mmCIF file of N, CA, C and O in Angstrom:
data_model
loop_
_atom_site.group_PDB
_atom_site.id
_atom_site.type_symbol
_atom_site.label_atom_id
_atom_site.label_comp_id
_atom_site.label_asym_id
_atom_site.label_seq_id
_atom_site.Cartn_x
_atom_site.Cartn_y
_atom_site.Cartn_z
ATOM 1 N N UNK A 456 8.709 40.141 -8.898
ATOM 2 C CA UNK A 456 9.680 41.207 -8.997
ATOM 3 C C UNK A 456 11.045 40.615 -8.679
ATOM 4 O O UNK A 456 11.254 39.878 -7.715
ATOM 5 N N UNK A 457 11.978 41.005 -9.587
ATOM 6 C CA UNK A 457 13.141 40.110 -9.235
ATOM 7 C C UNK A 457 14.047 41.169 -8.496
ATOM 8 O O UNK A 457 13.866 42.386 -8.539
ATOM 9 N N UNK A 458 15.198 40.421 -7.709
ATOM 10 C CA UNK A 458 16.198 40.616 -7.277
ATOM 11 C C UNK A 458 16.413 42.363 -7.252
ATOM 12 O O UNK A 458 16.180 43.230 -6.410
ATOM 13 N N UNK A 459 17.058 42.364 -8.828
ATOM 14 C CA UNK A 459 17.743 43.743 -9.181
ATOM 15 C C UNK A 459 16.484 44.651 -8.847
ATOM 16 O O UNK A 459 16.450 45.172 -7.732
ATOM 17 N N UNK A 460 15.479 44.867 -9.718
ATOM 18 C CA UNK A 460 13.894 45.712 -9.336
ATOM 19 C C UNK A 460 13.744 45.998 -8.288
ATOM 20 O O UNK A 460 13.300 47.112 -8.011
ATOM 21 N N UNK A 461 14.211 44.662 -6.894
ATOM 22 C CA UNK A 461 14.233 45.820 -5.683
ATOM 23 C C UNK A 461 14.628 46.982 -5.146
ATOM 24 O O UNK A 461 14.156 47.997 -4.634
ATOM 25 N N UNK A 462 16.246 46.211 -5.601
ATOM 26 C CA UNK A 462 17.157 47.149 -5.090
ATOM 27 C C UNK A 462 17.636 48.348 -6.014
ATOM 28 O O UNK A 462 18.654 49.020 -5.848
ATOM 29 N N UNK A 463 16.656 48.481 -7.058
ATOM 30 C CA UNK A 463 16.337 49.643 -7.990
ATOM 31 C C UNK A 463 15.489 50.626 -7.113
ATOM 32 O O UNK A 463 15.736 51.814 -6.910
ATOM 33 N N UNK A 464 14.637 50.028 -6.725
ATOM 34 C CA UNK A 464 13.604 50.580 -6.261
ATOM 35 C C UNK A 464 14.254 51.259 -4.864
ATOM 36 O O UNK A 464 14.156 52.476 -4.704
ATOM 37 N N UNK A 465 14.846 50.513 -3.975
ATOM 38 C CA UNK A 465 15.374 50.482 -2.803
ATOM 39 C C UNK A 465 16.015 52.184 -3.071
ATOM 40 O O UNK A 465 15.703 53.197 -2.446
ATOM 41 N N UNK A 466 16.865 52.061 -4.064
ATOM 42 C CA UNK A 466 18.039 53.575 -4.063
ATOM 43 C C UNK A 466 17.366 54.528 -4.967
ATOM 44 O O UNK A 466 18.174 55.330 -5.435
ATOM 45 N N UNK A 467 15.982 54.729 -5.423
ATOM 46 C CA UNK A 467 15.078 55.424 -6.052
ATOM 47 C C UNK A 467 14.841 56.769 -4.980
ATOM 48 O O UNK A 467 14.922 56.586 -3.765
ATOM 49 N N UNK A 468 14.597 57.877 -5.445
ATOM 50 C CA UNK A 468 14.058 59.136 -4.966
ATOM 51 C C UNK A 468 13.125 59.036 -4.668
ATOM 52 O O UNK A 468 12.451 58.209 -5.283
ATOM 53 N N UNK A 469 12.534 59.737 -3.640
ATOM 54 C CA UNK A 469 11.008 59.760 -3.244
ATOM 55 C C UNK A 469 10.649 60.224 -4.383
ATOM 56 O O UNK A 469 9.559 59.665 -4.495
ATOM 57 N N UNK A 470 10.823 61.078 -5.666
ATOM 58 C CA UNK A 470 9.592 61.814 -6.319
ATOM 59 C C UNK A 470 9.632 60.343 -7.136
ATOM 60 O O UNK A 470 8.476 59.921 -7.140
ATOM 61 N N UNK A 471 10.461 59.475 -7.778
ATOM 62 C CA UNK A 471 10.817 58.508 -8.512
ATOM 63 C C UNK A 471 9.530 57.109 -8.007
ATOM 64 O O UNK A 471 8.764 56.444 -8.703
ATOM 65 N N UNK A 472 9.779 57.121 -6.560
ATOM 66 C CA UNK A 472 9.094 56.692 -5.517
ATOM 67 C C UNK A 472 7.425 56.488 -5.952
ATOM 68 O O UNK A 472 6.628 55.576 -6.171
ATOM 69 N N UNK A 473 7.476 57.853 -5.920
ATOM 70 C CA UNK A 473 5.935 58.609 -6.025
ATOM 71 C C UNK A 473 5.098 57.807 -7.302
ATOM 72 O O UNK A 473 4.097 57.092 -7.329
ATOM 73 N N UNK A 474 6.269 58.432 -8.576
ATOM 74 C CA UNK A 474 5.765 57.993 -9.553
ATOM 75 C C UNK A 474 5.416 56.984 -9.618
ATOM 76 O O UNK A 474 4.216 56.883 -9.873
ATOM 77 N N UNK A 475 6.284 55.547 -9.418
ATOM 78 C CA UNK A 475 6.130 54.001 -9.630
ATOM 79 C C UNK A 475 4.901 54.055 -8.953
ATOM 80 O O UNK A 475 4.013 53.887 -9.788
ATOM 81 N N UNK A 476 4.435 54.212 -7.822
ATOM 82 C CA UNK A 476 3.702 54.242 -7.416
ATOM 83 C C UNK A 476 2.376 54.234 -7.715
ATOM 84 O O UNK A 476 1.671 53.266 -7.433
ATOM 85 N N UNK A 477 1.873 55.408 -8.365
ATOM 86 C CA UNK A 477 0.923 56.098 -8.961
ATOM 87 C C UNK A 477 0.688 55.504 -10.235
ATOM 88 O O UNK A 477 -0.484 55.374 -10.586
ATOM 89 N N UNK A 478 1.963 54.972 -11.280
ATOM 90 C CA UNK A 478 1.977 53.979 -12.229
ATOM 91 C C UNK A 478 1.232 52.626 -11.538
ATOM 92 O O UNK A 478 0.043 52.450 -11.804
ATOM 93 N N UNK A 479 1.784 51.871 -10.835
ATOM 94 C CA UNK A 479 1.418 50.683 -10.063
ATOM 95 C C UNK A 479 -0.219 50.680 -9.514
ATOM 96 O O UNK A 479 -1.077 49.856 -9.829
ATOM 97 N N UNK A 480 -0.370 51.799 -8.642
ATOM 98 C CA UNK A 480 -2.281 51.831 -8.440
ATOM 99 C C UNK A 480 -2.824 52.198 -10.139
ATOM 100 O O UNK A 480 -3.974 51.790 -10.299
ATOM 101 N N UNK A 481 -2.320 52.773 -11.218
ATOM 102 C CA UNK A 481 -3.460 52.777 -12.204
ATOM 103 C C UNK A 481 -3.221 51.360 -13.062
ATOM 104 O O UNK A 481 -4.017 50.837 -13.842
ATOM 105 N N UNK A 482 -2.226 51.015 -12.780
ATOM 106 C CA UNK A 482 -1.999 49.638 -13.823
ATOM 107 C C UNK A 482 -2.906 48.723 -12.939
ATOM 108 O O UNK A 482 -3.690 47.950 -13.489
ATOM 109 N N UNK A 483 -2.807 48.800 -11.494
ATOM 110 C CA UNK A 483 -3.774 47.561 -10.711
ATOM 111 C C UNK A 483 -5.200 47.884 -11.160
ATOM 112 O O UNK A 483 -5.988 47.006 -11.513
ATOM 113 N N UNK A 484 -5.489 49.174 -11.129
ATOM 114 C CA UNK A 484 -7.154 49.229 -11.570
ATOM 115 C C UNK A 484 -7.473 48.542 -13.032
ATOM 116 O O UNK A 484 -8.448 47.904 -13.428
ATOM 117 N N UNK A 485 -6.423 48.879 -13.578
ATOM 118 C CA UNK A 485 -6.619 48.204 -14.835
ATOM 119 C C UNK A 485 -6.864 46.944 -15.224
ATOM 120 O O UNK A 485 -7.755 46.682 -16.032
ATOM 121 N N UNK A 486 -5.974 45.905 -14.597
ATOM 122 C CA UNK A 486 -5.653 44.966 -14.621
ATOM 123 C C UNK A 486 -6.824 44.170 -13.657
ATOM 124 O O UNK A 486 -7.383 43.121 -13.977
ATOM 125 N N UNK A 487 -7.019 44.840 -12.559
ATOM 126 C CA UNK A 487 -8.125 44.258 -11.919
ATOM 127 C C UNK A 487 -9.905 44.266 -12.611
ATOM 128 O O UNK A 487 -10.836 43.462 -12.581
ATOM 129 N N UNK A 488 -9.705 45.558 -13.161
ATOM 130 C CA UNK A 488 -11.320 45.338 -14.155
ATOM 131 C C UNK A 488 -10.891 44.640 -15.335
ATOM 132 O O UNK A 488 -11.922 44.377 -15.952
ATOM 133 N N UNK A 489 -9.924 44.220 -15.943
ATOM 134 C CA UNK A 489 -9.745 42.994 -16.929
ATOM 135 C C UNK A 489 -10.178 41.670 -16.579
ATOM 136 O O UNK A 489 -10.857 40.959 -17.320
ATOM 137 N N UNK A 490 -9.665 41.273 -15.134
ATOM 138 C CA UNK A 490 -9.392 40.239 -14.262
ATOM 139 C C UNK A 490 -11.044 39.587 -14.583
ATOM 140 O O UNK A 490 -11.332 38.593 -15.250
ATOM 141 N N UNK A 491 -12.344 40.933 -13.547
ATOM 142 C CA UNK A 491 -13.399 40.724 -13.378
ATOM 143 C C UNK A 491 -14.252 40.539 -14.684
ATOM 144 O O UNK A 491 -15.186 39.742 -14.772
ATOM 145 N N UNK A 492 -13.741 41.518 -15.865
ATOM 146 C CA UNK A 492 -14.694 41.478 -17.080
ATOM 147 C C UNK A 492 -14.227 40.305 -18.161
ATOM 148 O O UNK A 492 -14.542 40.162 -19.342
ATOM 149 N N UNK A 493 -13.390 39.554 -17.341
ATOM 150 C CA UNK A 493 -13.126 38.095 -18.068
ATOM 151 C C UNK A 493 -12.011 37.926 -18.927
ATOM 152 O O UNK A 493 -11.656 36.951 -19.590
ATOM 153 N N UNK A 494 -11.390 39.367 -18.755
ATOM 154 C CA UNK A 494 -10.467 39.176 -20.520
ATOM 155 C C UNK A 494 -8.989 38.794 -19.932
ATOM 156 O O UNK A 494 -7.961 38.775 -20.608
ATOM 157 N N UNK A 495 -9.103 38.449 -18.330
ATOM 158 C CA UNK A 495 -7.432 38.226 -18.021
ATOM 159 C C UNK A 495 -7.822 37.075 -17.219
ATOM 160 O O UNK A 495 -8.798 37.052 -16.468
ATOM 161 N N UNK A 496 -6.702 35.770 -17.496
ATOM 162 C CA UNK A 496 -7.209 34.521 -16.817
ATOM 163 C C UNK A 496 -6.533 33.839 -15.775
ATOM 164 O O UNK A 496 -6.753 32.679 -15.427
ATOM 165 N N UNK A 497 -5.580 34.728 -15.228
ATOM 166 C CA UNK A 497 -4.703 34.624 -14.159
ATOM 167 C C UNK A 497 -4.872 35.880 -12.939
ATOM 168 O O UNK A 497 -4.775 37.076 -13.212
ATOM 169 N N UNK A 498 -5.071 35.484 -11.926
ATOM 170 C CA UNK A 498 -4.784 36.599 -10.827
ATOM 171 C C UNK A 498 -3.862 37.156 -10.317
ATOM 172 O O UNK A 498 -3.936 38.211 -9.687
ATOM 173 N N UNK A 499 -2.212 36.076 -10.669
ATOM 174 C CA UNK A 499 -1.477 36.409 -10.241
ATOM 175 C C UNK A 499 -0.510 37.635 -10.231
ATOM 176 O O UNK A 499 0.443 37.902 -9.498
ATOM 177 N N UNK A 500 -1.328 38.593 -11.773
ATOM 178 C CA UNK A 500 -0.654 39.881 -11.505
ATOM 179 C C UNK A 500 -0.799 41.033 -10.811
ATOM 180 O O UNK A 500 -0.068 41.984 -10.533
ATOM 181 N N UNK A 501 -2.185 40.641 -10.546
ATOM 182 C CA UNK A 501 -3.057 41.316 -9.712
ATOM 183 C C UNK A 501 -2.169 41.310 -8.062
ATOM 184 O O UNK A 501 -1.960 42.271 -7.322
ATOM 185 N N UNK A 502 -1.738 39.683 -7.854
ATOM 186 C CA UNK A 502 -1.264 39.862 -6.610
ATOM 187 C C UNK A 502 0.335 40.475 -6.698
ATOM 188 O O UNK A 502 0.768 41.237 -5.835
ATOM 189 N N UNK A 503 1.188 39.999 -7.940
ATOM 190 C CA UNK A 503 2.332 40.773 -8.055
ATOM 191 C C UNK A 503 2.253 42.535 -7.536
ATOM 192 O O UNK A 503 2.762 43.274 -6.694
ATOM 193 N N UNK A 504 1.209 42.589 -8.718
ATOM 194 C CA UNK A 504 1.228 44.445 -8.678
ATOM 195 C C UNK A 504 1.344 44.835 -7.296
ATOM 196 O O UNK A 504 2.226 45.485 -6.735
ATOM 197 N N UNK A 505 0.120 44.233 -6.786
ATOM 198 C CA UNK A 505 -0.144 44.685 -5.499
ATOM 199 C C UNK A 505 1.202 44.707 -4.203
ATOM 200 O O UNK A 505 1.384 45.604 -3.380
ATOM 201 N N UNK A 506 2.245 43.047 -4.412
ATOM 202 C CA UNK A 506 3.363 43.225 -3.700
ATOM 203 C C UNK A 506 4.036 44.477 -4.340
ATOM 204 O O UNK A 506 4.642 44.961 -3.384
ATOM 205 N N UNK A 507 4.259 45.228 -5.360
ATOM 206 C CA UNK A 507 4.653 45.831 -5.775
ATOM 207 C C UNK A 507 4.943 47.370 -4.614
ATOM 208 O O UNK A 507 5.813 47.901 -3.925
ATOM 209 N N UNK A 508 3.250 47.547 -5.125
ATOM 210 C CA UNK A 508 2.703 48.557 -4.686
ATOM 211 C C UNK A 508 3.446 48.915 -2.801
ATOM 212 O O UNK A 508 3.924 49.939 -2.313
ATOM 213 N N UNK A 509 3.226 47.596 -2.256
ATOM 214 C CA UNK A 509 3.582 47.297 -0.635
ATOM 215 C C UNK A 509 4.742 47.903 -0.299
ATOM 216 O O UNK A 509 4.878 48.833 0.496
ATOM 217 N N UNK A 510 5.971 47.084 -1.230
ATOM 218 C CA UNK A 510 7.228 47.593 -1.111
ATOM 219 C C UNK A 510 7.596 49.308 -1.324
ATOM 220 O O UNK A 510 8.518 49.934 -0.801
ATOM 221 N N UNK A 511 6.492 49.830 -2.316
ATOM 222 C CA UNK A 511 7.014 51.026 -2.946
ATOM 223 C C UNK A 511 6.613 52.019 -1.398
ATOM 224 O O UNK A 511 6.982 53.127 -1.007
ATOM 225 N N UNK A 512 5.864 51.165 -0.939
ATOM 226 C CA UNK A 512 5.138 51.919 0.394
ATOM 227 C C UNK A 512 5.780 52.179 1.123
ATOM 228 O O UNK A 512 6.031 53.274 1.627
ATOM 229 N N UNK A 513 6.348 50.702 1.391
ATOM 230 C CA UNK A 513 7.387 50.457 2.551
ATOM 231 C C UNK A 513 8.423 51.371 2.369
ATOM 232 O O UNK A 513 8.746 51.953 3.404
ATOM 233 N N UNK A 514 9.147 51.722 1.191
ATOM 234 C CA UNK A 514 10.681 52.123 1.081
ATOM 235 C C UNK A 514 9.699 53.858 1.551
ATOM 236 O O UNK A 514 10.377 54.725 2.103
ATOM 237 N N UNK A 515 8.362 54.120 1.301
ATOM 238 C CA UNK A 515 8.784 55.320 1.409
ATOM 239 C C UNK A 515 8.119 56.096 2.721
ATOM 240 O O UNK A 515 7.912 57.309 2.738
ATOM 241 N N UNK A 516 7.880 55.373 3.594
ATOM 242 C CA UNK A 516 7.644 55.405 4.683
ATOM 243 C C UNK A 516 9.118 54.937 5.481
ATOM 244 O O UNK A 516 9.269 55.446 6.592
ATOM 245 N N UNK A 517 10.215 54.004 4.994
ATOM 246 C CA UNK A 517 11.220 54.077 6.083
ATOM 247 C C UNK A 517 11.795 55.378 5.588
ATOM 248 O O UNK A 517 12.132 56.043 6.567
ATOM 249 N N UNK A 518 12.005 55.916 4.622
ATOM 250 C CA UNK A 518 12.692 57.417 4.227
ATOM 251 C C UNK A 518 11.891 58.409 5.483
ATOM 252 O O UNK A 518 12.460 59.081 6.342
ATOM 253 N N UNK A 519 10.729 58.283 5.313
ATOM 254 C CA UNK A 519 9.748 59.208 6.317
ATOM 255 C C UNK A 519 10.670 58.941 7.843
ATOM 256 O O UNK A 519 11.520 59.726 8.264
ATOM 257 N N UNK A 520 10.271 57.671 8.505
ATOM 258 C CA UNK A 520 10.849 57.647 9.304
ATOM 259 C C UNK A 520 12.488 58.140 9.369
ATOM 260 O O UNK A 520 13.107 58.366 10.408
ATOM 261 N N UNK A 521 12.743 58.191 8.701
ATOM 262 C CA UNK A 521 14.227 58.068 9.104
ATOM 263 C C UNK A 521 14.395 60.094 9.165
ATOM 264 O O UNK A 521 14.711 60.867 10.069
ATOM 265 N N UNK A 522 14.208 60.186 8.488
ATOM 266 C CA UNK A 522 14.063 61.750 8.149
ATOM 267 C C UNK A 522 13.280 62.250 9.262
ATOM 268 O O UNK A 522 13.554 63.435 9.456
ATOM 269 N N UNK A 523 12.448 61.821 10.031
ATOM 270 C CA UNK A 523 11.894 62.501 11.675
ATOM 271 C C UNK A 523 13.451 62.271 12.452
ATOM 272 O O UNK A 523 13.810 63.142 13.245
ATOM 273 N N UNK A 524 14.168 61.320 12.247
ATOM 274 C CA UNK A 524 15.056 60.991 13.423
ATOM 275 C C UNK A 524 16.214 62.247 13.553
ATOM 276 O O UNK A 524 17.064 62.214 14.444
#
């Protein structure tokens, strides 16, 4: 994920949030039963997606936090 994509992500809406999100876990299922049924020959998107997924977490859990304060 480069540079800009973060900080896309970074100033994104929680519902915006939500979505990538929900995009990101069905593209990993996807991509992960490709992985296993042989037809994809790299793992490494598997581990991209997944940093993906982390960050989208992260940004929306510090919104959470911050919004209790």
């Amino acid at each position: 994920m480069k540079r800009k994509e973060i900080q896309t992500l970074k100033i994104a809406g929680e519902a915006e949030l939500a979505k990538n999100l929900k995009e990101s876990q069905d593209r990993l299922r996807v991509v992960t039963f490709e992985y296993h049924a042989g037809k994809a020959q790299s793992s490494k998107e598997i581990h991209d997606i997944k940093k993906t997924i982390a960050r989208i977490k992260t940004f929306l859990r510090e919104r959470e936090l911050g919004a209790k304060k």
